[in-house]
Amino acid sequence: MKIWADFHTHTRYSHGTGTIEQNVRVAIERGLCAIGISEHGPANIGLGPKLEDFYKMREEIERLRDIYIGIDILLGCEANIVSLDGELDIPDYVLANLDYAMVGLHPMVWPRSMEDGFSLLFKNTMSKVIASAKLKEKVMEQNTTALIKAIRSNNIKIVTHPGLHLPIDTAKLARAAMEHGTALEINAGHGYMTEEYVRIAKANGAKFAIGSDAHYPENVGDFKKALKIAKNAGLTKNDIINAARFVERV
Ligand SMILES: [Zn+2]
Ligand SMILES: [Zn+2]
């Protein structure tokens, strides 16, 4: 299966190590048709870029588009959820400047309010240390609801790494994602995703996106781990939004 685009890559604008141009060069070497630069929103504690950086990235990408004409260079984001209502840390006026938006739940994020912080940070952390099935269930429900609200109120192309660090109800999220035309990511970087997650999501109507989540330029377009999971879970190119539909030349 050939993946034609990597929508999930980071650079020095957050905690990646490379420049946008370095990511683009690796994408070209790997034969991709498109690459997305998808920085975290500003709420990530200690690593989020500033909102104005998205304008700098846009300028840089426009410059690179004139140089690297053989590849589509896109500006995306990996927005954070900062409230139980699914509010994003990237406002609409900045989202309007992007080519696409992704959203992901991350544990170390500045919340919108004390109450949101208590639920999103504190309860999630407690559910890992306290053996309470009730608390775990409550936390999973609240995480899932926040994500679903985010994809309902915004035009989200992909939910990144569902279930990483913060548990979610895969079936519920998959149904909402299908309704809103949002894909769920099979993340090649973190190495925690399972075939079971993919099978449940597919059974509930989800489409998938394969992403490298590269934080080093050399990892751009490296989809090996995700492709293995996709294949073992029985996905075909029609299940994956960035899998090539054309017949590959041998
Ligand atoms: Zn992430
Ligand atoms: Zn990421």
Coordinates of C-alpha atoms and ligand atoms in Angstrom, one line a residue:
M1 CA 0.0 0.0 0.0
K2 CA 1.4 3.4 -1.0
I3 CA 0.8 6.4 1.3
W4 CA 1.0 9.6 -0.7
A5 CA 0.9 12.2 2.0
D6 CA 2.3 12.7 5.5
F7 CA -0.1 15.1 7.3
H8 CA 1.5 14.8 10.7
T9 CA 5.0 16.2 11.1
H10 CA 6.6 18.6 13.6
T11 CA 9.5 21.0 13.4
R12 CA 11.5 23.4 15.6
Y13 CA 8.5 25.6 15.9
S14 CA 7.5 23.1 18.7
H15 CA 9.6 20.2 19.9
G16 CA 10.7 18.8 16.6
T17 CA 14.3 19.1 15.7
G18 CA 14.2 20.0 12.0
T19 CA 13.1 22.9 9.9
I20 CA 10.1 22.9 7.6
E21 CA 12.5 22.7 4.6
Q22 CA 14.3 19.6 6.1
N23 CA 10.9 17.9 6.5
V24 CA 10.0 18.8 2.9
R25 CA 13.3 17.4 1.5
V26 CA 12.8 14.0 3.3
A27 CA 9.2 13.9 2.0
I28 CA 10.5 14.3 -1.5
E29 CA 13.2 11.7 -1.0
R30 CA 10.5 9.3 0.2
G31 CA 8.4 9.9 -2.9
L32 CA 5.4 11.6 -1.2
C33 CA 3.1 13.9 -3.2
A34 CA 2.2 16.0 -0.2
I35 CA 3.6 17.0 3.2
G36 CA 1.8 18.7 6.1
I37 CA 3.5 20.8 8.8
S38 CA 1.2 20.2 11.8
E39 CA 2.5 22.0 14.9
H40 CA 0.9 21.8 18.3
G41 CA -1.4 24.6 19.4
P42 CA 0.0 27.1 22.0
A43 CA -1.6 25.4 25.0
N44 CA 1.0 22.5 25.2
I45 CA 2.9 23.3 28.4
G46 CA 6.5 24.2 27.4
L47 CA 6.4 23.3 23.8
G48 CA 3.5 24.9 21.9
P49 CA 4.4 27.5 19.3
K50 CA 2.8 31.0 19.6
L51 CA -0.2 31.7 17.5
E52 CA 1.7 34.2 15.4
D53 CA 4.1 31.4 14.5
F54 CA 1.4 30.0 12.3
Y55 CA 1.7 33.1 10.1
K56 CA 5.5 32.7 10.0
M57 CA 5.1 29.1 9.0
R58 CA 2.6 30.2 6.3
E59 CA 5.2 32.7 4.9
E60 CA 7.9 30.1 5.0
I61 CA 5.7 27.5 3.2
E62 CA 4.8 30.0 0.5
R63 CA 8.5 30.6 -0.1
L64 CA 9.2 26.8 -0.2
R65 CA 6.3 26.1 -2.6
D66 CA 8.1 28.2 -5.2
I67 CA 11.3 26.1 -4.8
Y68 CA 9.9 22.6 -4.4
I69 CA 7.3 22.5 -7.1
G70 CA 7.0 18.7 -7.2
I71 CA 5.3 18.4 -3.8
D72 CA 2.3 19.9 -2.2
I73 CA 3.5 21.7 1.0
L74 CA 0.6 22.2 3.4
L75 CA 0.1 24.1 6.6
G76 CA -1.9 22.2 9.2
C77 CA -1.9 22.0 13.0
E78 CA -2.4 19.6 15.8
A79 CA -4.7 21.6 18.0
N80 CA -5.2 20.8 21.7
I81 CA -8.5 20.5 23.5
V82 CA -8.6 22.9 26.4
S83 CA -12.0 22.4 27.8
L84 CA -14.6 19.8 28.4
D85 CA -16.7 21.5 25.7
G86 CA -14.0 20.5 23.2
E87 CA -12.7 24.1 22.7
L88 CA -9.5 24.3 20.7
D89 CA -6.4 26.3 21.6
I90 CA -6.2 27.6 18.1
P91 CA -8.9 30.2 17.3
D92 CA -11.0 30.3 14.1
Y93 CA -9.2 33.3 12.6
V94 CA -5.9 31.3 12.7
L95 CA -7.6 28.0 11.6
A96 CA -8.8 30.0 8.6
N97 CA -5.2 30.6 7.6
L98 CA -4.4 26.8 7.5
D99 CA -4.9 24.2 4.8
Y100 CA -6.3 21.7 7.3
A101 CA -6.7 21.1 11.0
M102 CA -6.1 18.1 13.2
V103 CA -6.9 17.7 16.9
G104 CA -5.4 15.6 19.6
L105 CA -5.8 15.0 23.3
H106 CA -2.6 15.7 25.1
P107 CA -2.0 15.4 28.8
M108 CA 0.2 18.4 29.5
V109 CA -2.0 21.3 28.3
W110 CA -3.0 24.6 29.9
P111 CA -6.7 24.3 30.4
R112 CA -9.3 27.0 29.8
S113 CA -10.4 27.1 33.4
M114 CA -9.7 25.5 36.8
E115 CA -12.7 23.2 36.3
D116 CA -11.5 22.0 32.9
G117 CA -8.0 21.5 34.3
F118 CA -9.4 19.5 37.2
S119 CA -11.3 17.2 34.8
L120 CA -8.8 17.0 31.9
L121 CA -5.6 16.9 33.8
F122 CA -6.2 15.9 37.4
K123 CA -8.9 13.2 36.9
N124 CA -7.0 11.6 34.0
T125 CA -3.9 11.4 36.1
M126 CA -5.7 10.1 39.2
S127 CA -7.4 7.4 37.0
K128 CA -4.0 6.0 36.3
V129 CA -2.9 5.7 39.9
I130 CA -6.2 4.9 41.6
A131 CA -7.7 1.4 40.9
S132 CA -11.3 2.7 40.4
A133 CA -13.2 1.3 37.5
K134 CA -15.8 4.0 38.0
L135 CA -13.3 6.8 37.8
K136 CA -11.7 5.2 34.7
E137 CA -15.0 5.0 33.0
K138 CA -15.9 8.6 33.9
V139 CA -12.6 9.8 32.6
M140 CA -12.9 7.9 29.3
E141 CA -16.4 9.3 28.8
Q142 CA -15.3 12.9 29.5
N143 CA -12.3 12.6 27.1
T144 CA -14.5 11.1 24.4
T145 CA -17.2 13.7 24.7
A146 CA -14.7 16.6 24.6
L147 CA -13.2 15.1 21.4
I148 CA -16.6 14.6 19.8
K149 CA -17.6 18.2 20.6
A150 CA -14.4 19.4 19.0
I151 CA -15.0 17.6 15.8
R152 CA -18.7 18.7 15.8
S153 CA -17.8 22.4 16.1
N154 CA -14.7 22.6 13.9
N155 CA -13.7 21.3 10.5
I156 CA -11.3 18.6 11.6
K157 CA -9.5 16.5 9.1
I158 CA -7.9 14.0 11.4
V159 CA -8.0 13.1 15.1
T160 CA -4.4 12.3 16.0
H161 CA -3.4 9.3 18.1
P162 CA -6.8 8.5 19.7
G163 CA -6.2 6.9 23.1
L164 CA -2.6 7.9 23.6
H165 CA -2.1 8.8 27.3
L166 CA -5.8 9.7 27.6
P167 CA -8.3 6.9 27.2
I168 CA -11.2 7.2 24.8
D169 CA -14.2 5.2 23.8
T170 CA -13.1 4.1 20.3
A171 CA -16.6 3.0 19.1
K172 CA -18.3 6.3 20.0
L173 CA -15.5 8.4 18.6
A174 CA -15.5 6.4 15.4
R175 CA -19.2 6.9 14.9
A176 CA -19.0 10.7 15.4
A177 CA -15.9 10.9 13.2
M178 CA -17.8 9.1 10.4
E179 CA -20.7 11.5 10.6
H180 CA -18.4 14.5 10.4
G181 CA -16.0 13.2 7.7
T182 CA -13.1 13.2 10.1
A183 CA -10.5 10.5 9.9
L184 CA -8.8 8.7 12.9
E185 CA -5.1 8.5 12.8
I186 CA -3.0 5.3 12.8
N187 CA 0.1 6.9 14.3
A188 CA 3.4 5.4 13.2
G189 CA 5.4 7.3 15.8
H190 CA 4.2 6.4 19.3
G191 CA 4.1 2.6 18.9
Y192 CA 1.1 2.1 21.2
M193 CA -1.7 1.6 18.7
T194 CA -3.3 -1.8 18.3
E195 CA -5.1 -3.8 15.7
E196 CA -8.0 -3.9 18.1
Y197 CA -8.4 -0.1 18.1
V198 CA -8.4 -0.2 14.3
R199 CA -10.9 -3.1 14.1
I200 CA -13.4 -1.4 16.5
A201 CA -13.1 1.9 14.7
K202 CA -13.6 0.4 11.3
A203 CA -16.6 -1.6 12.5
N204 CA -18.1 1.7 13.6
G205 CA -17.6 3.4 10.2
A206 CA -14.3 5.2 10.7
K207 CA -11.9 6.2 7.9
F208 CA -8.2 6.3 8.8
A209 CA -5.2 8.5 8.2
I210 CA -1.7 7.2 8.5
G211 CA 0.7 9.7 10.0
S212 CA 4.4 9.6 11.0
D213 CA 4.2 12.1 13.8
A214 CA 7.8 12.8 12.9
H215 CA 9.7 14.9 15.3
Y216 CA 13.0 14.4 13.4
P217 CA 13.2 15.1 9.7
E218 CA 14.4 11.5 9.0
N219 CA 11.1 10.1 10.3
V220 CA 9.0 12.0 7.8
G221 CA 7.1 9.5 5.7
D222 CA 8.2 6.6 7.8
F223 CA 4.9 4.7 8.1
K224 CA 6.2 1.2 8.8
K225 CA 4.6 0.6 12.2
A226 CA 1.2 2.0 11.2
L227 CA 1.1 0.1 7.9
K228 CA 1.8 -3.1 9.7
I229 CA -1.2 -2.5 12.1
A230 CA -3.4 -1.4 9.2
K231 CA -2.6 -4.5 7.2
N232 CA -3.0 -6.9 10.1
A233 CA -6.4 -5.3 10.9
G234 CA -7.5 -6.0 7.3
L235 CA -7.7 -2.4 6.1
T236 CA -7.5 -1.7 2.4
K237 CA -6.6 1.5 0.6
N238 CA -10.3 2.5 0.6
D239 CA -10.2 2.7 4.4
I240 CA -7.3 5.2 4.4
I241 CA -7.6 8.8 3.2
N242 CA -3.9 9.1 2.3
A243 CA -3.5 5.8 0.6
A244 CA -3.0 6.0 -3.1
R245 CA -6.0 5.0 -5.2
F246 CA -4.0 4.6 -8.4
V247 CA -2.4 1.4 -9.5
E248 CA 1.3 1.5 -8.7
R249 CA 3.8 0.9 -11.4
V250 CA 6.1 -2.0 -10.6
Ligands
ZN1 ZN 0.2 14.5 19.5
ZN2 ZN 2.2 15.2 16.8

